[in-house]
Amino acid sequence: DAGVIQSPRHEVTEMGQEVTLRCKPISGHNSLFWYRQTMMRGLELLIYFNNNVPIDDSGMPEDRFSAKMPNASFSTLKIQPSEPRDSAVYFCASSLMNTEAFFGQGTRLTVV
Amino acid sequence: GESVGLHLPTLSVQEGDNSIINCAYSNSASDYFIWYKQESGKGPQFIIDIRSNMDKRQGQRVTVLLNKTVKHLSLQIAATQPGDSAVYFCAETGGANNLFFGTGTRLTVIP
């Protein structure tokens, strides 16, 4: 397996634009997590899914952020409209329930 | 203006020495703990895990100790190598399968 695949690796966008981050979890994993990492706040859990269903989105900063998991092999994290303070590295991770999570390489988002 | 970030604890060790990285957690309901290593520009990488029914688990060159009484977790790395230089995170889950990370410790190995 190629591991968790995220795209794009880098994204630079202007304030106000819509940004969509993509994630392909490891085949067979039934849990998927979205994290944001910044110097200020470290690694923050934004949302996680079990069996494609969002379980806890309390970490999503505000309504500008939304996440979907239409099937077991794909998830998106969308920011609309984006703001400079959204600049961060966004990680997707997947796991089998109650086992270790495997992380993707991350998407480095810069909003100017 | 000056940017202020998280103050990451740091640990510097001589190559070949043993390293001990500590982590405190707050959720008494946490029943599964994981140590991750993050190198620059990469995602966190699994090192070792332990469940709450154990107090020690060993891997290759690494040992995790869990003290549930004081809610403390430690990672011991034997014979530390330059390739061990990274930020190390402990993570905990409280049975709901969410996974929360600590702030991390930066380990620097001096050749």
PDB file of C-alpha atoms in Angstrom:
ATOM      1  CA  ASP A   1       0.000   0.000   0.000  1.00  0.00           C
ATOM      2  CA  ALA A   2       1.265   3.487  -0.804  1.00  0.00           C
ATOM      3  CA  GLY A   3       0.129   4.836   2.534  1.00  0.00           C
ATOM      4  CA  VAL A   4      -2.115   7.837   3.065  1.00  0.00           C
ATOM      5  CA  ILE A   5      -1.988  10.066   0.014  1.00  0.00           C
ATOM      6  CA  GLN A   6      -2.687  13.765   0.219  1.00  0.00           C
ATOM      7  CA  SER A   7      -2.927  16.307  -2.542  1.00  0.00           C
ATOM      8  CA  PRO A   8      -1.770  18.846  -3.283  1.00  0.00           C
ATOM      9  CA  ARG A   9       1.518  18.874  -1.344  1.00  0.00           C
ATOM     10  CA  HIS A  10       1.647  22.657  -1.502  1.00  0.00           C
ATOM     11  CA  GLU A  11      -1.072  25.203  -2.132  1.00  0.00           C
ATOM     12  CA  VAL A  12      -0.742  28.955  -2.354  1.00  0.00           C
ATOM     13  CA  THR A  13      -3.946  30.885  -2.720  1.00  0.00           C
ATOM     14  CA  GLU A  14      -5.297  34.360  -2.311  1.00  0.00           C
ATOM     15  CA  MET A  15      -7.468  35.378   0.586  1.00  0.00           C
ATOM     16  CA  GLY A  16     -11.124  34.774  -0.171  1.00  0.00           C
ATOM     17  CA  GLN A  17     -10.559  31.887  -2.527  1.00  0.00           C
ATOM     18  CA  GLU A  18     -11.902  28.401  -1.967  1.00  0.00           C
ATOM     19  CA  VAL A  19      -9.361  25.721  -1.102  1.00  0.00           C
ATOM     20  CA  THR A  20      -9.943  21.978  -1.310  1.00  0.00           C
ATOM     21  CA  LEU A  21      -7.536  19.496   0.226  1.00  0.00           C
ATOM     22  CA  ARG A  22      -7.780  15.847  -0.701  1.00  0.00           C
ATOM     23  CA  CYS A  23      -6.981  12.608   1.051  1.00  0.00           C
ATOM     24  CA  LYS A  24      -6.920   8.954   0.085  1.00  0.00           C
ATOM     25  CA  PRO A  25      -6.708   6.772   3.197  1.00  0.00           C
ATOM     26  CA  ILE A  26      -5.046   3.386   3.402  1.00  0.00           C
ATOM     27  CA  SER A  27      -7.253   0.728   1.875  1.00  0.00           C
ATOM     28  CA  GLY A  28      -9.228  -1.136   4.527  1.00  0.00           C
ATOM     29  CA  HIS A  29      -8.920   1.537   7.201  1.00  0.00           C
ATOM     30  CA  ASN A  30     -12.237   2.622   8.652  1.00  0.00           C
ATOM     31  CA  SER A  31     -11.223   5.786  10.500  1.00  0.00           C
ATOM     32  CA  LEU A  32      -9.997   9.010   8.945  1.00  0.00           C
ATOM     33  CA  PHE A  33      -8.682  12.108  10.688  1.00  0.00           C
ATOM     34  CA  TRP A  34      -7.932  15.655   9.562  1.00  0.00           C
ATOM     35  CA  TYR A  35      -5.340  17.607  11.559  1.00  0.00           C
ATOM     36  CA  ARG A  36      -3.900  21.086  11.277  1.00  0.00           C
ATOM     37  CA  GLN A  37      -0.364  21.881  12.425  1.00  0.00           C
ATOM     38  CA  THR A  38       0.907  25.371  13.172  1.00  0.00           C
ATOM     39  CA  MET A  39       3.730  26.832  15.207  1.00  0.00           C
ATOM     40  CA  MET A  40       1.210  28.519  17.476  1.00  0.00           C
ATOM     41  CA  ARG A  41      -1.081  25.593  18.238  1.00  0.00           C
ATOM     42  CA  GLY A  42       0.788  22.439  17.353  1.00  0.00           C
ATOM     43  CA  LEU A  43      -1.199  19.480  16.007  1.00  0.00           C
ATOM     44  CA  GLU A  44      -4.943  20.049  16.296  1.00  0.00           C
ATOM     45  CA  LEU A  45      -7.582  17.463  15.501  1.00  0.00           C
ATOM     46  CA  LEU A  46     -10.157  19.103  13.246  1.00  0.00           C
ATOM     47  CA  ILE A  47     -12.534  16.247  12.512  1.00  0.00           C
ATOM     48  CA  TYR A  48     -12.615  12.486  12.306  1.00  0.00           C
ATOM     49  CA  PHE A  49     -14.763   9.962  10.494  1.00  0.00           C
ATOM     50  CA  ASN A  50     -15.620   6.365  11.329  1.00  0.00           C
ATOM     51  CA  ASN A  51     -16.953   4.298   8.431  1.00  0.00           C
ATOM     52  CA  ASN A  52     -17.347   7.489   6.361  1.00  0.00           C
ATOM     53  CA  VAL A  53     -19.533   9.150   9.005  1.00  0.00           C
ATOM     54  CA  PRO A  54     -18.311  12.310  10.767  1.00  0.00           C
ATOM     55  CA  ILE A  55     -18.105  11.514  14.464  1.00  0.00           C
ATOM     56  CA  ASP A  56     -16.580  14.602  16.028  1.00  0.00           C
ATOM     57  CA  ASP A  57     -16.117  17.910  14.249  1.00  0.00           C
ATOM     58  CA  SER A  58     -15.696  19.998  17.387  1.00  0.00           C
ATOM     59  CA  GLY A  59     -12.174  20.886  16.299  1.00  0.00           C
ATOM     60  CA  MET A  60     -13.296  22.557  13.091  1.00  0.00           C
ATOM     61  CA  PRO A  61     -12.449  26.209  13.702  1.00  0.00           C
ATOM     62  CA  GLU A  62     -15.493  27.784  12.091  1.00  0.00           C
ATOM     63  CA  ASP A  63     -18.145  27.444   9.439  1.00  0.00           C
ATOM     64  CA  ARG A  64     -15.679  28.276   6.708  1.00  0.00           C
ATOM     65  CA  PHE A  65     -14.283  24.783   7.179  1.00  0.00           C
ATOM     66  CA  SER A  66     -16.111  21.696   5.971  1.00  0.00           C
ATOM     67  CA  ALA A  67     -15.106  18.070   5.456  1.00  0.00           C
ATOM     68  CA  LYS A  68     -16.687  15.240   3.549  1.00  0.00           C
ATOM     69  CA  MET A  69     -16.067  11.559   3.090  1.00  0.00           C
ATOM     70  CA  PRO A  70     -18.252  10.378   0.218  1.00  0.00           C
ATOM     71  CA  ASN A  71     -16.744   6.892   0.252  1.00  0.00           C
ATOM     72  CA  ALA A  72     -14.174   4.806   2.074  1.00  0.00           C
ATOM     73  CA  SER A  73     -11.335   5.816  -0.214  1.00  0.00           C
ATOM     74  CA  PHE A  74     -11.644   9.574  -0.408  1.00  0.00           C
ATOM     75  CA  SER A  75     -12.082  12.613   1.811  1.00  0.00           C
ATOM     76  CA  THR A  76     -11.911  16.359   1.293  1.00  0.00           C
ATOM     77  CA  LEU A  77     -11.355  19.316   3.570  1.00  0.00           C
ATOM     78  CA  LYS A  78     -12.661  22.568   2.150  1.00  0.00           C
ATOM     79  CA  ILE A  79     -12.041  26.118   3.309  1.00  0.00           C
ATOM     80  CA  GLN A  80     -14.328  28.756   1.844  1.00  0.00           C
ATOM     81  CA  PRO A  81     -13.454  31.588   1.949  1.00  0.00           C
ATOM     82  CA  SER A  82      -9.822  31.155   2.939  1.00  0.00           C
ATOM     83  CA  GLU A  83      -8.020  33.632   5.207  1.00  0.00           C
ATOM     84  CA  PRO A  84      -4.322  34.206   5.915  1.00  0.00           C
ATOM     85  CA  ARG A  85      -4.710  32.717   9.404  1.00  0.00           C
ATOM     86  CA  ASP A  86      -5.660  29.404   7.792  1.00  0.00           C
ATOM     87  CA  SER A  87      -2.061  29.037   6.626  1.00  0.00           C
ATOM     88  CA  ALA A  88      -0.772  25.796   8.103  1.00  0.00           C
ATOM     89  CA  VAL A  89       0.165  22.225   7.265  1.00  0.00           C
ATOM     90  CA  TYR A  90      -2.917  20.045   7.034  1.00  0.00           C
ATOM     91  CA  PHE A  91      -2.513  16.340   7.676  1.00  0.00           C
ATOM     92  CA  CYS A  92      -4.825  13.477   6.917  1.00  0.00           C
ATOM     93  CA  ALA A  93      -4.437  10.198   8.798  1.00  0.00           C
ATOM     94  CA  SER A  94      -6.231   6.874   8.709  1.00  0.00           C
ATOM     95  CA  SER A  95      -6.480   3.870  10.984  1.00  0.00           C
ATOM     96  CA  LEU A  96      -8.377   0.767  11.852  1.00  0.00           C
ATOM     97  CA  MET A  97     -10.550   1.540  14.861  1.00  0.00           C
ATOM     98  CA  ASN A  98      -8.496   1.819  18.058  1.00  0.00           C
ATOM     99  CA  THR A  99      -5.149   1.198  16.438  1.00  0.00           C
ATOM    100  CA  GLU A 100      -2.356   3.518  15.425  1.00  0.00           C
ATOM    101  CA  ALA A 101      -3.079   6.195  12.847  1.00  0.00           C
ATOM    102  CA  PHE A 102      -0.918   6.528   9.757  1.00  0.00           C
ATOM    103  CA  PHE A 103      -0.290  10.010   8.457  1.00  0.00           C
ATOM    104  CA  GLY A 104       0.055  11.415   4.994  1.00  0.00           C
ATOM    105  CA  GLN A 105       2.829  13.803   4.004  1.00  0.00           C
ATOM    106  CA  GLY A 106       0.598  16.798   4.555  1.00  0.00           C
ATOM    107  CA  THR A 107      -0.530  19.771   2.495  1.00  0.00           C
ATOM    108  CA  ARG A 108       1.243  23.032   3.188  1.00  0.00           C
ATOM    109  CA  LEU A 109      -1.337  25.785   2.694  1.00  0.00           C
ATOM    110  CA  THR A 110      -0.335  29.420   2.340  1.00  0.00           C
ATOM    111  CA  VAL A 111      -3.065  32.029   2.081  1.00  0.00           C
ATOM    112  CA  VAL A 112      -1.811  35.441   1.000  1.00  0.00           C
TER     113      VAL A 112
ATOM    114  CA  GLY B   1       5.971  41.624  14.676  1.00  0.00           C
ATOM    115  CA  GLU B   2       7.714  38.842  16.455  1.00  0.00           C
ATOM    116  CA  SER B   3       6.063  35.481  16.011  1.00  0.00           C
ATOM    117  CA  VAL B   4       5.296  33.565  19.143  1.00  0.00           C
ATOM    118  CA  GLY B   5       4.844  29.865  18.949  1.00  0.00           C
ATOM    119  CA  LEU B   6       4.544  26.881  21.178  1.00  0.00           C
ATOM    120  CA  HIS B   7       7.475  26.478  23.486  1.00  0.00           C
ATOM    121  CA  LEU B   8       8.614  22.995  22.587  1.00  0.00           C
ATOM    122  CA  PRO B   9      10.555  21.230  25.308  1.00  0.00           C
ATOM    123  CA  THR B  10      13.949  20.292  23.972  1.00  0.00           C
ATOM    124  CA  LEU B  11      16.307  17.485  24.757  1.00  0.00           C
ATOM    125  CA  SER B  12      19.894  17.252  23.584  1.00  0.00           C
ATOM    126  CA  VAL B  13      21.776  13.997  23.958  1.00  0.00           C
ATOM    127  CA  GLN B  14      25.125  12.679  22.903  1.00  0.00           C
ATOM    128  CA  GLU B  15      25.120  10.012  20.225  1.00  0.00           C
ATOM    129  CA  GLY B  16      25.124   6.606  21.853  1.00  0.00           C
ATOM    130  CA  ASP B  17      23.490   7.773  25.086  1.00  0.00           C
ATOM    131  CA  ASN B  18      19.962   6.835  26.089  1.00  0.00           C
ATOM    132  CA  SER B  19      17.127   9.361  25.721  1.00  0.00           C
ATOM    133  CA  ILE B  20      14.026   9.693  27.836  1.00  0.00           C
ATOM    134  CA  ILE B  21      11.125  11.807  26.612  1.00  0.00           C
ATOM    135  CA  ASN B  22       8.231  12.477  28.950  1.00  0.00           C
ATOM    136  CA  CYS B  23       4.582  13.234  28.436  1.00  0.00           C
ATOM    137  CA  ALA B  24       1.754  14.030  30.836  1.00  0.00           C
ATOM    138  CA  TYR B  25      -1.869  13.447  29.914  1.00  0.00           C
ATOM    139  CA  SER B  26      -5.018  14.677  31.581  1.00  0.00           C
ATOM    140  CA  ASN B  27      -7.846  12.385  30.504  1.00  0.00           C
ATOM    141  CA  SER B  28      -8.326   9.548  32.995  1.00  0.00           C
ATOM    142  CA  ALA B  29     -10.494   7.764  30.446  1.00  0.00           C
ATOM    143  CA  SER B  30      -7.668   7.513  27.916  1.00  0.00           C
ATOM    144  CA  ASP B  31      -6.977   3.866  27.247  1.00  0.00           C
ATOM    145  CA  TYR B  32      -4.612   3.865  24.306  1.00  0.00           C
ATOM    146  CA  PHE B  33      -1.377   5.810  23.906  1.00  0.00           C
ATOM    147  CA  ILE B  34       0.944   6.239  20.974  1.00  0.00           C
ATOM    148  CA  TRP B  35       4.337   7.795  20.423  1.00  0.00           C
ATOM    149  CA  TYR B  36       5.016   9.455  17.086  1.00  0.00           C
ATOM    150  CA  LYS B  37       8.174  10.840  15.539  1.00  0.00           C
ATOM    151  CA  GLN B  38       8.015  13.787  13.159  1.00  0.00           C
ATOM    152  CA  GLU B  39      10.947  14.758  10.995  1.00  0.00           C
ATOM    153  CA  SER B  40      11.100  18.098   9.253  1.00  0.00           C
ATOM    154  CA  GLY B  41       8.751  18.312   6.296  1.00  0.00           C
ATOM    155  CA  LYS B  42       7.108  14.974   6.988  1.00  0.00           C
ATOM    156  CA  GLY B  43       4.002  13.670   8.685  1.00  0.00           C
ATOM    157  CA  PRO B  44       4.123  12.055  12.127  1.00  0.00           C
ATOM    158  CA  GLN B  45       5.360   8.480  12.004  1.00  0.00           C
ATOM    159  CA  PHE B  46       4.237   5.742  14.410  1.00  0.00           C
ATOM    160  CA  ILE B  47       6.915   4.482  16.794  1.00  0.00           C
ATOM    161  CA  ILE B  48       5.228   2.422  19.477  1.00  0.00           C
ATOM    162  CA  ASP B  49       1.930   2.146  21.309  1.00  0.00           C
ATOM    163  CA  ILE B  50       0.629   0.903  24.637  1.00  0.00           C
ATOM    164  CA  ARG B  51      -2.801   0.154  26.033  1.00  0.00           C
ATOM    165  CA  SER B  52      -3.919   1.053  29.516  1.00  0.00           C
ATOM    166  CA  ASN B  53      -3.850  -2.554  30.723  1.00  0.00           C
ATOM    167  CA  MET B  54      -0.061  -2.522  30.406  1.00  0.00           C
ATOM    168  CA  ASP B  55       2.635  -0.443  32.066  1.00  0.00           C
ATOM    169  CA  LYS B  56       5.554  -1.231  29.789  1.00  0.00           C
ATOM    170  CA  ARG B  57       6.095  -2.192  26.197  1.00  0.00           C
ATOM    171  CA  GLN B  58       9.325  -2.671  24.308  1.00  0.00           C
ATOM    172  CA  GLY B  59      10.189  -2.340  20.680  1.00  0.00           C
ATOM    173  CA  GLN B  60      13.424  -2.168  18.798  1.00  0.00           C
ATOM    174  CA  ARG B  61      15.597   0.317  20.757  1.00  0.00           C
ATOM    175  CA  VAL B  62      12.458   1.931  22.194  1.00  0.00           C
ATOM    176  CA  THR B  63      10.496   1.341  25.380  1.00  0.00           C
ATOM    177  CA  VAL B  64       7.282   3.018  26.450  1.00  0.00           C
ATOM    178  CA  LEU B  65       6.341   3.253  30.114  1.00  0.00           C
ATOM    179  CA  LEU B  66       2.852   4.126  31.313  1.00  0.00           C
ATOM    180  CA  ASN B  67       2.042   5.292  34.826  1.00  0.00           C
ATOM    181  CA  LYS B  68      -1.723   5.628  35.064  1.00  0.00           C
ATOM    182  CA  THR B  69      -1.604   6.756  38.682  1.00  0.00           C
ATOM    183  CA  VAL B  70       0.098  10.004  37.791  1.00  0.00           C
ATOM    184  CA  LYS B  71      -1.044  10.071  34.147  1.00  0.00           C
ATOM    185  CA  HIS B  72       2.471   9.969  32.807  1.00  0.00           C
ATOM    186  CA  LEU B  73       3.955   8.387  29.719  1.00  0.00           C
ATOM    187  CA  SER B  74       7.603   8.140  28.739  1.00  0.00           C
ATOM    188  CA  LEU B  75       9.559   7.046  25.692  1.00  0.00           C
ATOM    189  CA  GLN B  76      13.027   5.651  26.154  1.00  0.00           C
ATOM    190  CA  ILE B  77      15.365   5.423  23.181  1.00  0.00           C
ATOM    191  CA  ALA B  78      18.436   3.289  23.659  1.00  0.00           C
ATOM    192  CA  ALA B  79      21.762   4.143  22.037  1.00  0.00           C
ATOM    193  CA  THR B  80      20.412   7.309  20.422  1.00  0.00           C
ATOM    194  CA  GLN B  81      21.546   7.916  16.861  1.00  0.00           C
ATOM    195  CA  PRO B  82      21.653  11.091  14.727  1.00  0.00           C
ATOM    196  CA  GLY B  83      18.689   9.751  12.757  1.00  0.00           C
ATOM    197  CA  ASP B  84      16.631   9.911  15.936  1.00  0.00           C
ATOM    198  CA  SER B  85      16.726  13.722  15.846  1.00  0.00           C
ATOM    199  CA  ALA B  86      13.116  14.819  15.399  1.00  0.00           C
ATOM    200  CA  VAL B  87      10.080  16.085  17.278  1.00  0.00           C
ATOM    201  CA  TYR B  88       8.403  13.379  19.341  1.00  0.00           C
ATOM    202  CA  PHE B  89       4.711  13.484  20.187  1.00  0.00           C
ATOM    203  CA  CYS B  90       2.653  11.450  22.561  1.00  0.00           C
ATOM    204  CA  ALA B  91      -0.966  10.934  21.588  1.00  0.00           C
ATOM    205  CA  GLU B  92      -3.897   9.581  23.542  1.00  0.00           C
ATOM    206  CA  THR B  93      -7.319   8.275  22.751  1.00  0.00           C
ATOM    207  CA  GLY B  94     -10.179   7.957  25.195  1.00  0.00           C
ATOM    208  CA  GLY B  95     -11.924   5.052  23.586  1.00  0.00           C
ATOM    209  CA  ALA B  96     -13.900   7.175  21.184  1.00  0.00           C
ATOM    210  CA  ASN B  97     -11.180   6.685  18.601  1.00  0.00           C
ATOM    211  CA  ASN B  98     -10.313  10.360  18.514  1.00  0.00           C
ATOM    212  CA  LEU B  99      -6.583  10.932  18.819  1.00  0.00           C
ATOM    213  CA  PHE B 100      -5.194  13.963  20.600  1.00  0.00           C
ATOM    214  CA  PHE B 101      -1.582  15.015  20.497  1.00  0.00           C
ATOM    215  CA  GLY B 102       0.661  16.685  23.040  1.00  0.00           C
ATOM    216  CA  THR B 103       2.825  19.664  22.138  1.00  0.00           C
ATOM    217  CA  GLY B 104       5.878  17.569  21.331  1.00  0.00           C
ATOM    218  CA  THR B 105       9.527  17.412  22.413  1.00  0.00           C
ATOM    219  CA  ARG B 106      12.379  18.257  20.097  1.00  0.00           C
ATOM    220  CA  LEU B 107      15.221  15.741  20.376  1.00  0.00           C
ATOM    221  CA  THR B 108      18.625  16.757  19.083  1.00  0.00           C
ATOM    222  CA  VAL B 109      21.361  14.144  18.909  1.00  0.00           C
ATOM    223  CA  ILE B 110      24.885  15.498  19.070  1.00  0.00           C
ATOM    224  CA  PRO B 111      27.333  13.437  17.000  1.00  0.00           C
TER     225      PRO B 111
END
